[in-house]
Short mmCIF file of C-alpha atoms in Angstrom, two decimals:
data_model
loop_
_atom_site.label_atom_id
_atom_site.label_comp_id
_atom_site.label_asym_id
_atom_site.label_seq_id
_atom_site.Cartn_x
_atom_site.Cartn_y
_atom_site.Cartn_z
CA UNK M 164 151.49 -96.40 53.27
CA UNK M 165 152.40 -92.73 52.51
CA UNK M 166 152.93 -91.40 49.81
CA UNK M 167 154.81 -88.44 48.54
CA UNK M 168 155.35 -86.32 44.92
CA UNK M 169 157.83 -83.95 44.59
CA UNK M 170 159.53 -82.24 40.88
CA UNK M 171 162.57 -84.20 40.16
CA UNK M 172 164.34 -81.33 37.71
CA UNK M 173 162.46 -83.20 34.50
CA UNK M 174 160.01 -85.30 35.93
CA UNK M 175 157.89 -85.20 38.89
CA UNK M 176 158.87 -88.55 41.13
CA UNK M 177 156.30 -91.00 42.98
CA UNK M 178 157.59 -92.71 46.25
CA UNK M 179 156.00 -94.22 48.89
CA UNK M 180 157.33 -95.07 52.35
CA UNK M 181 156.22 -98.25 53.88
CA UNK M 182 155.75 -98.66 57.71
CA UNK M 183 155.91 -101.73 59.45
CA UNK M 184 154.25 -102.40 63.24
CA UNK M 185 157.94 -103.45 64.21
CA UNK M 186 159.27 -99.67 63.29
CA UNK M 187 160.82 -100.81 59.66
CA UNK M 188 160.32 -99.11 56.63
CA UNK M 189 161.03 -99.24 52.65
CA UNK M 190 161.06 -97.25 49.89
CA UNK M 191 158.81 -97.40 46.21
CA UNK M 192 158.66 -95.44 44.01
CA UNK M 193 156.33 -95.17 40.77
CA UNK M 194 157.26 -92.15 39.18
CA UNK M 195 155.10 -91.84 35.89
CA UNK M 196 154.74 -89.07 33.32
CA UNK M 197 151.91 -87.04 33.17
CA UNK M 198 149.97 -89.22 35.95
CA UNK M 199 151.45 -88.54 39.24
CA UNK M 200 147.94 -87.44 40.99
CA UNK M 201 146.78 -90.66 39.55
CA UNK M 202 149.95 -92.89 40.90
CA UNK M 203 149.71 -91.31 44.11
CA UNK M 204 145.75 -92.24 44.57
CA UNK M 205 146.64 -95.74 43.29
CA UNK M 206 149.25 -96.83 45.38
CA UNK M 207 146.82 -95.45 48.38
CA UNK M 208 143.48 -97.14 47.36
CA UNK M 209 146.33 -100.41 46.94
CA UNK M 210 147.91 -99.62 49.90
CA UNK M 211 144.60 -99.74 52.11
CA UNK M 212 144.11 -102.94 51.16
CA UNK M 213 147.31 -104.57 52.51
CA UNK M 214 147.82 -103.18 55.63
CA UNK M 215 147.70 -105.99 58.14
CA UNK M 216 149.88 -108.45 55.68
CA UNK M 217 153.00 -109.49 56.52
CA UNK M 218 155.49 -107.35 55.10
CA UNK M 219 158.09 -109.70 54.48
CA UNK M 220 155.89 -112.44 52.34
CA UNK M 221 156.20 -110.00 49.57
CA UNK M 222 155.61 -113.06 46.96
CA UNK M 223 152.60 -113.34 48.68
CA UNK M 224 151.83 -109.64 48.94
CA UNK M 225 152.27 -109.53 44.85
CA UNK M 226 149.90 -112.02 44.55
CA UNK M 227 147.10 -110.58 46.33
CA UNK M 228 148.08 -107.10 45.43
CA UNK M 229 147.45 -108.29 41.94
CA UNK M 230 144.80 -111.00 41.78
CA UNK M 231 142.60 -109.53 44.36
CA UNK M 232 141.51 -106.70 42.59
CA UNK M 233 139.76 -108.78 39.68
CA UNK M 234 141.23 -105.82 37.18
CA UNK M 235 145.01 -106.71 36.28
CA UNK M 236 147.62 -105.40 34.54
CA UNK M 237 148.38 -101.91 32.91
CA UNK M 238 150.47 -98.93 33.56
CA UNK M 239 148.98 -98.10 36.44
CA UNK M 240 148.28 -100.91 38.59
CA UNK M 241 151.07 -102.84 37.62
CA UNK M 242 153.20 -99.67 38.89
CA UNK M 243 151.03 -99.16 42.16
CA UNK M 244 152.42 -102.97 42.65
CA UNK M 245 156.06 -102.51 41.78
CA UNK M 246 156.60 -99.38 44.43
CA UNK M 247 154.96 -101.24 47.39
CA UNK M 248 156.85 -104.51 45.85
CA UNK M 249 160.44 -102.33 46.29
CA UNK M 250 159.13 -101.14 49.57
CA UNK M 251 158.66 -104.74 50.38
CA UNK M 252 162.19 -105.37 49.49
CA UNK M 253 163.96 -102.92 51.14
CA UNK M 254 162.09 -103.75 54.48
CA UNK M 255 163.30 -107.50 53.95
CA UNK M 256 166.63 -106.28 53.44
CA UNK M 257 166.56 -104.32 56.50
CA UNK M 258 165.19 -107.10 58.60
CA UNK M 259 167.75 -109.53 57.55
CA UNK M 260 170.52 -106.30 57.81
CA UNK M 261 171.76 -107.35 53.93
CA UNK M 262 171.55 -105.92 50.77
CA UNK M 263 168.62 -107.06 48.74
CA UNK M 264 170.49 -108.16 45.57
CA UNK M 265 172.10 -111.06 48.30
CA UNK M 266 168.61 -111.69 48.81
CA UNK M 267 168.02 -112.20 45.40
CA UNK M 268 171.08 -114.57 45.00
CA UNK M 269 173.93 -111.89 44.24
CA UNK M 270 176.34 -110.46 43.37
CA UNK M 271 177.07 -112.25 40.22
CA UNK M 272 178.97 -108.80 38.98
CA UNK M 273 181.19 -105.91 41.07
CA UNK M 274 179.71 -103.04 39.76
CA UNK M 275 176.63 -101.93 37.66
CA UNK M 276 176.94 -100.46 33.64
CA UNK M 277 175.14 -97.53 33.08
CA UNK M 278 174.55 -94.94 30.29
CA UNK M 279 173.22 -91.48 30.19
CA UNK M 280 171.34 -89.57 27.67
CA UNK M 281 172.65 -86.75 24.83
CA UNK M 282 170.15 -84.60 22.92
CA UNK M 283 167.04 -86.32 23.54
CA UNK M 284 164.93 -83.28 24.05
CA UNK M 285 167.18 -80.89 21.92
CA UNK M 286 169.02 -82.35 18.89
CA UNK M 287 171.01 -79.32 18.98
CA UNK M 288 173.01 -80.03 21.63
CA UNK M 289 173.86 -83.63 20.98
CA UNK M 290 177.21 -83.31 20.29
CA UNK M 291 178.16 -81.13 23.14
CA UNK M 292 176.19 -83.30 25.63
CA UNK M 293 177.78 -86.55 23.93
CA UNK M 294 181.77 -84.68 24.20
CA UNK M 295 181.09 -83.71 28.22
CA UNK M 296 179.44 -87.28 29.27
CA UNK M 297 182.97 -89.19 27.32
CA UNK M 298 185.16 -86.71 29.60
CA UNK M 299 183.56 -87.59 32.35
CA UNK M 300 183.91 -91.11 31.52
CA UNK M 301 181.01 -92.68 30.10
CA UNK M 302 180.76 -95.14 27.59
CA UNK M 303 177.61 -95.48 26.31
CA UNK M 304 175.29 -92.91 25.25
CA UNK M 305 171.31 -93.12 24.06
CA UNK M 306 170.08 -90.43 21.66
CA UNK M 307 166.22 -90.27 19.76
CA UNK M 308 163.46 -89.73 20.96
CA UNK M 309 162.93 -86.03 18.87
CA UNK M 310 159.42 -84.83 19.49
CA UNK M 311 159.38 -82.05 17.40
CA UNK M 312 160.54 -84.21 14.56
CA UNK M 313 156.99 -85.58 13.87
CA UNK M 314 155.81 -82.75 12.08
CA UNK M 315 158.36 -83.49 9.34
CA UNK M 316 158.10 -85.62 6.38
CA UNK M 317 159.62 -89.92 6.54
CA UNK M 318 162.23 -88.61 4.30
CA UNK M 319 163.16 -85.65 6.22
CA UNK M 320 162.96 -87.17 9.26
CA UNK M 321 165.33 -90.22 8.33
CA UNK M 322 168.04 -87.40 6.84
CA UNK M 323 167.80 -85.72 10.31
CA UNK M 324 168.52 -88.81 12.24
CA UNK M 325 171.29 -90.08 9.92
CA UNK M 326 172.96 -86.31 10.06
CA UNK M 327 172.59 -86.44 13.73
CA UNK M 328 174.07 -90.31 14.22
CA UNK M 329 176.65 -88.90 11.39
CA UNK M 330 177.36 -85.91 14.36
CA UNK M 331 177.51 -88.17 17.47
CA UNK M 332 179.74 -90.82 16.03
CA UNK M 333 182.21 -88.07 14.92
CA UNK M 334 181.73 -86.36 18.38
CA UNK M 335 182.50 -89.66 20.72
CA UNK M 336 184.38 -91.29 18.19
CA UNK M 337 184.28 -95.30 17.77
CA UNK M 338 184.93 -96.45 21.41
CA UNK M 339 181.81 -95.43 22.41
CA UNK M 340 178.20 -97.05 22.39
CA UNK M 341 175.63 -95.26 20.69
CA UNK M 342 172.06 -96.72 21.19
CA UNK M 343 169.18 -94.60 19.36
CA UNK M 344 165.68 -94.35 21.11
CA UNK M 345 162.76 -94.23 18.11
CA UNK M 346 159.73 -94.41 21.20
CA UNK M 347 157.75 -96.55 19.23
CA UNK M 348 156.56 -93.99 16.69
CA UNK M 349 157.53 -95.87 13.23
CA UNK M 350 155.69 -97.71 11.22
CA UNK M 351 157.31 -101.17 10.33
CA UNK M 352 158.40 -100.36 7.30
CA UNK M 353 159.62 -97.08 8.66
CA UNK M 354 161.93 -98.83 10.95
CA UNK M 355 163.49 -100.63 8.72
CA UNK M 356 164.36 -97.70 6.43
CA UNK M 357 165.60 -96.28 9.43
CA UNK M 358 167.80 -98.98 10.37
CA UNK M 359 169.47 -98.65 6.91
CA UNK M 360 169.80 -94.88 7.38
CA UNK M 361 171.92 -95.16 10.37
CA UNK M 362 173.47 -98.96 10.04
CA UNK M 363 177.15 -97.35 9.26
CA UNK M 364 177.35 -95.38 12.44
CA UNK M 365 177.28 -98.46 14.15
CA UNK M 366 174.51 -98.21 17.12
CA UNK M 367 174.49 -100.77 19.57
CA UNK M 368 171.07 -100.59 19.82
CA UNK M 369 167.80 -99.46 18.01
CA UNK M 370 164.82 -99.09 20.66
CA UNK M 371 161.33 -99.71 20.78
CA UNK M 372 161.10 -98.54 17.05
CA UNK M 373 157.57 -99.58 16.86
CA UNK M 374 154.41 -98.98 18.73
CA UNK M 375 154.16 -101.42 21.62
CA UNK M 376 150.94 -102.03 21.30
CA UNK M 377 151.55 -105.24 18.93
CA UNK M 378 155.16 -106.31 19.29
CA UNK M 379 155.04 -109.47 17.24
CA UNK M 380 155.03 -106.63 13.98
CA UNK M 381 158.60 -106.13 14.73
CA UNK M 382 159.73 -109.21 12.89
CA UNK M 383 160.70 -107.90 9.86
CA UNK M 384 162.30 -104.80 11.35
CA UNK M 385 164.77 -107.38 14.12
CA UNK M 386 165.60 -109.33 10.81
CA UNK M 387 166.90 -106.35 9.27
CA UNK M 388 168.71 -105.03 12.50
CA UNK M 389 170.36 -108.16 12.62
CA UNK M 390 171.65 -107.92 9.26
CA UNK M 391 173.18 -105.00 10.22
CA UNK M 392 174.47 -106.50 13.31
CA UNK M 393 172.55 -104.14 15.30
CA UNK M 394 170.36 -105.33 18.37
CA UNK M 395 166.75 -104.67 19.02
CA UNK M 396 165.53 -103.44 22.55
CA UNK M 397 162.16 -103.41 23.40
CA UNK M 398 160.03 -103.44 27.02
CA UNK M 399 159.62 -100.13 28.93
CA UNK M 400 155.98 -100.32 28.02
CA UNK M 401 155.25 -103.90 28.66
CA UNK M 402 154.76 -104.92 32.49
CA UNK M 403 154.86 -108.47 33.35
CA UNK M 404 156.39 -111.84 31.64
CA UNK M 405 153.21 -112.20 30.35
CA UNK M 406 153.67 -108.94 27.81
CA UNK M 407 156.83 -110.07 27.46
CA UNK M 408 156.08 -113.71 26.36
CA UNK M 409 155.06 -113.36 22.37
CA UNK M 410 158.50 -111.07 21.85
CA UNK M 411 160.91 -113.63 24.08
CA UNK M 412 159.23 -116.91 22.39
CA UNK M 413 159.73 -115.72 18.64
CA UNK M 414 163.09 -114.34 19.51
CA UNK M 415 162.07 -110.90 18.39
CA UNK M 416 164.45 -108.44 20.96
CA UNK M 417 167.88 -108.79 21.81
CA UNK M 418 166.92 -106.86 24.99
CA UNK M 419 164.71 -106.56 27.10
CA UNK M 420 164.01 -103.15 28.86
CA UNK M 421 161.31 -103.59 31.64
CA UNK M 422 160.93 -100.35 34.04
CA UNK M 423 161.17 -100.95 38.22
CA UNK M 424 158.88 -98.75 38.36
CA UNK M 425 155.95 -100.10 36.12
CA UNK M 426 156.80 -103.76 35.72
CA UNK M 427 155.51 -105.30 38.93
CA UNK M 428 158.74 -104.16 40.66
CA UNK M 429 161.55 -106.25 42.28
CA UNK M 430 159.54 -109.71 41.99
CA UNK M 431 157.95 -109.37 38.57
CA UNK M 432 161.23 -108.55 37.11
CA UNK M 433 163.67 -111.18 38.32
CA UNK M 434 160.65 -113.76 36.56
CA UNK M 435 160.75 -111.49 33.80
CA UNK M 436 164.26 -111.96 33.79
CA UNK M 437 165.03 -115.37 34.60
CA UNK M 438 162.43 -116.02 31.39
CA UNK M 439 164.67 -113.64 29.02
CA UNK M 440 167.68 -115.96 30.08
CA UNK M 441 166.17 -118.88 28.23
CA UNK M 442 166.66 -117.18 24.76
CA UNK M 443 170.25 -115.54 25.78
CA UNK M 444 168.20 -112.31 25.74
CA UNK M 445 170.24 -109.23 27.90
CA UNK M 446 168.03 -106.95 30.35
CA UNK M 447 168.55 -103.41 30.44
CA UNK M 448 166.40 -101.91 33.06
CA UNK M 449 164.42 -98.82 31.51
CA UNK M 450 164.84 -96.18 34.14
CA UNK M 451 164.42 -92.16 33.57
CA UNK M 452 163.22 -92.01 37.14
CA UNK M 453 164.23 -91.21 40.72
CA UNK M 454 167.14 -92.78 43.10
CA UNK M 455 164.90 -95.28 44.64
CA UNK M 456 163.52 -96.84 40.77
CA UNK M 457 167.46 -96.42 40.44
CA UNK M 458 168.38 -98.62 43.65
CA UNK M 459 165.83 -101.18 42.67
CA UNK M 460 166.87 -101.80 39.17
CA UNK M 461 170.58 -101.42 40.26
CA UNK M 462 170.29 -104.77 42.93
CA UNK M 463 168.49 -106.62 40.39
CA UNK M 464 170.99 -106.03 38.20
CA UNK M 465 173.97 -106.86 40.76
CA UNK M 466 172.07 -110.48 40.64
CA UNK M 467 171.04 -111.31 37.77
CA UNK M 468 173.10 -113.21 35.18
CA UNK M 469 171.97 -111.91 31.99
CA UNK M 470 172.38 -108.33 33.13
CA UNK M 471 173.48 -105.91 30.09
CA UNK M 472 173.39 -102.22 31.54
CA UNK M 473 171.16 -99.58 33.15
CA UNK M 474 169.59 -96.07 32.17
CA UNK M 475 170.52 -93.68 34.42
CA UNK M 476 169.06 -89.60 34.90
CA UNK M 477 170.95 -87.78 37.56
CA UNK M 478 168.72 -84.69 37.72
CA UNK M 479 170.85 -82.84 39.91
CA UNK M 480 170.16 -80.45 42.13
CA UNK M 481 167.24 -82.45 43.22
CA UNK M 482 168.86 -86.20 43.80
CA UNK M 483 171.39 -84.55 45.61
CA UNK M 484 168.52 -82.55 47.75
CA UNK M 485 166.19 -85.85 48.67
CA UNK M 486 169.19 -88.67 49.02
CA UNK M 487 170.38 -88.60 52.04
CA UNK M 488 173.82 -90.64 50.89
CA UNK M 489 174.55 -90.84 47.66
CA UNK M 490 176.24 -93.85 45.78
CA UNK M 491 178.64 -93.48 44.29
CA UNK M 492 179.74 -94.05 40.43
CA UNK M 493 183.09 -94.05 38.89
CA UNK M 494 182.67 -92.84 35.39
CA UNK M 495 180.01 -95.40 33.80
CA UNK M 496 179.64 -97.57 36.56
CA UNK M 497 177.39 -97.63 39.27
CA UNK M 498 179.02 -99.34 42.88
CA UNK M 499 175.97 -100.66 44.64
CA UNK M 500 176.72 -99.98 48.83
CA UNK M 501 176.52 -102.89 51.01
CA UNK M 502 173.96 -101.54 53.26
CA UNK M 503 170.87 -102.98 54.02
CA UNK M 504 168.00 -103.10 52.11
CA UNK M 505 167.56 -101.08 49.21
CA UNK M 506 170.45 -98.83 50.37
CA UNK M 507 168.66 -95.59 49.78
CA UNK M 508 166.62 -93.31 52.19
CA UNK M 509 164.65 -90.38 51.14
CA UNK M 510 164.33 -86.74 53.08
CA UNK M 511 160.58 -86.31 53.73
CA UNK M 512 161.10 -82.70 54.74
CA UNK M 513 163.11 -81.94 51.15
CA UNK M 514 160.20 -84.09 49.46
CA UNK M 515 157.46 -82.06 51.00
CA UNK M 516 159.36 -78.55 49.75
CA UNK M 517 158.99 -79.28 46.21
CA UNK M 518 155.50 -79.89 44.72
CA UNK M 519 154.99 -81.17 41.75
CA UNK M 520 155.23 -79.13 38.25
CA UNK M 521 154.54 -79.65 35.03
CA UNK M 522 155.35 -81.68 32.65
CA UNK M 523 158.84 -80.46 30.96
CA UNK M 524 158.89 -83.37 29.16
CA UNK M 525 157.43 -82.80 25.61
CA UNK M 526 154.08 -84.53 25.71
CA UNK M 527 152.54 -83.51 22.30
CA UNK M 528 153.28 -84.33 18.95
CA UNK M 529 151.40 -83.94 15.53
CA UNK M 530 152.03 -84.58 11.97
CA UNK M 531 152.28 -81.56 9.83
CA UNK M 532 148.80 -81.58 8.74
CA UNK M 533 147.86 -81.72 12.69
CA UNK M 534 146.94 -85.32 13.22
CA UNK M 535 147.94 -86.67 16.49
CA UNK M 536 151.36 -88.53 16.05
CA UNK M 537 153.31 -90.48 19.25
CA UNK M 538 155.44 -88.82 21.70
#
């Protein structure tokens, strides 16, 4: 196990780079905010562990990866799990000399749906990002997420997003998905005022508009959505079926979102999927992260049935500088190659040249009286 941190243009990535006695090796990656020293020493301290296993009984590997360690669960173990868990995978798919989606029963689609982001971490240039991403093709854009709105009062920060949803809609017209990113900082009742605020623009979408830590409070707010006939997505913060369980059972998202990266990779999320499928819930992969969180979530999408579409950051120059051959996309979608395993293979020597920075991401917020709001 070896792992390796390098600036990605936004975010510093995670990988690590399997090695097999036989001369194979995969790709993981576990690229987390804020925590990369932490991932790093985690997938390590994991890694130690497993060395010996059989690499290609990654069920098994899962299992004792996470039962074996009496502590389960959270960010940062489940995520330890999901890189060595796509590692896994792309070694099996290299063994076998297939693609891992036809290991996972694929391709039940041609091509992979993605959308990019517009203003996230400047409002201001919304529209202009929203105008360049429809010329190049794309037809669905997320927006939200607005740190520095927090010091601003409910009422003020409700006009802000309606303006801006007002700005968008005018900008890409009505051909064009609009899904609106809230990162769990409302209140309930927030949420649903804020769902009224923007219900004539149309989003697709309203996502993760309340703190995950209790999901079953979104009732009221997915009631409202829906009379609006706009969906719910929820799940980049919760990491196995298990989190996902309460929301799926009382039919309380309309998507689920769980990360590659965090969610007990590969295996974890085709369960978590196949579990959505009983309540005709859609999975849309949450991924801000690096090509190889990007390759996993793109196969499990190729074979999955209740696929919806993918996030997708191309932080360019550097995913240009570590792939060495890109995929390619044609406007929106995604074409998955049909080489084996994972299909992606990393630079070591353009890894090493970059250390990690840091953060560029805004990772503070407070209210206007300074009391410590969500990012």
């Amino acid at each position: 196990m070896r792992t390796y941190a390098t600036f990605g243009g936004v975010r510093n990535w995670v990988f690590v780079r399997v090695e097999t006695a036989e001369g194979l090796y995969g790709w993981g990656e576990a690229s987390m905010e804020l925590w990369h020293g932490t991932m790093r020493a985690a997938i390590e301290e994991l890694g130690a562990r497993l060395v010996g296993m059989d690499a290609l009984a990654s069920e098994r590997v899962w299992q004792v990866a996470t039962r074996h360690g009496f502590w389960r669960g959270g960010a940062v173990l489940a995520s330890a799990v999901a890189a060595i868990d796509q590692a896994l995978w792309d070694i099996r798919g290299k063994f076998f000399q297939t693609p891992v989606y036809r290991l996972l029963g694929g391709p039940t689609r041609e091509w992979v749906e993605t959308y990019r982001h517009a203003g996230i971490y400047d409002p201001d240039d919304l529209q202009a990002d929203a105008r360049a991403l429809v010329d190049r093709g794309v037809r669905t854009i997320k927006t939200g997420a607005w740190v520095s709105d927090s010091v601003l009062t409910e009422t003020e920060r409700l006009r802000r997003v309606r303006s801006r949803m007002e700005g968008i809609r005018a900008a890409v017209g009505d051909d064009v998905d609009i899904l609106v990113d809230y990162h769990g900082r409302a209140t309930p009742d927030e949420a649903i005022r804020l769902i009224q605020a923007i219900a004539e623009f149309r989003p697709r979408w309203v996502e993760e508009p309340i703190a995950p830590e209790s999901p079953e409070l979104i009732a009221d707010v997915t009631a409202e959505a829906h009379r609006h006939g706009i969906s719910i997505a929820l799940g980049e913060r919760l990491f196995s079926r298990w989190d996902f369980r309460t929301v799926l059972e009382r039919q309380l998202i309309d998507v689920a979102q769980p990360d590659l990266c965090h969610a007990g990779g590969i295996t974890e999320t085709m369960k978590i999927a196949s579990l959505a499928d009983l309540y005709r819930v859609q999975m849309a992969p949450h991924n801000p992260a690096g090509p190889v969180s990007t390759a996993a979530a793109a196969h499990v999408a190729m074979a999955i049935s209740n696929f919806s579409i993918l996030e997708q950051c191309i932080d360019e120059p550097r995913w240009s500088q570590i792939v060495a051959e890109p995929w390619s996309r044609e406007g929106s979608r995604l074409l998955v190659p049909d080489l084996p395993g994972l299909g992606v293979d990393l630079d070591v020597n353009a890894l090493k040249a970059v250390p990690p920075a840091e953060m560029v991401v805004p990772s503070a917020a407070f209210r206007a009286d300074g009391s410590v709001a969500d990012v």
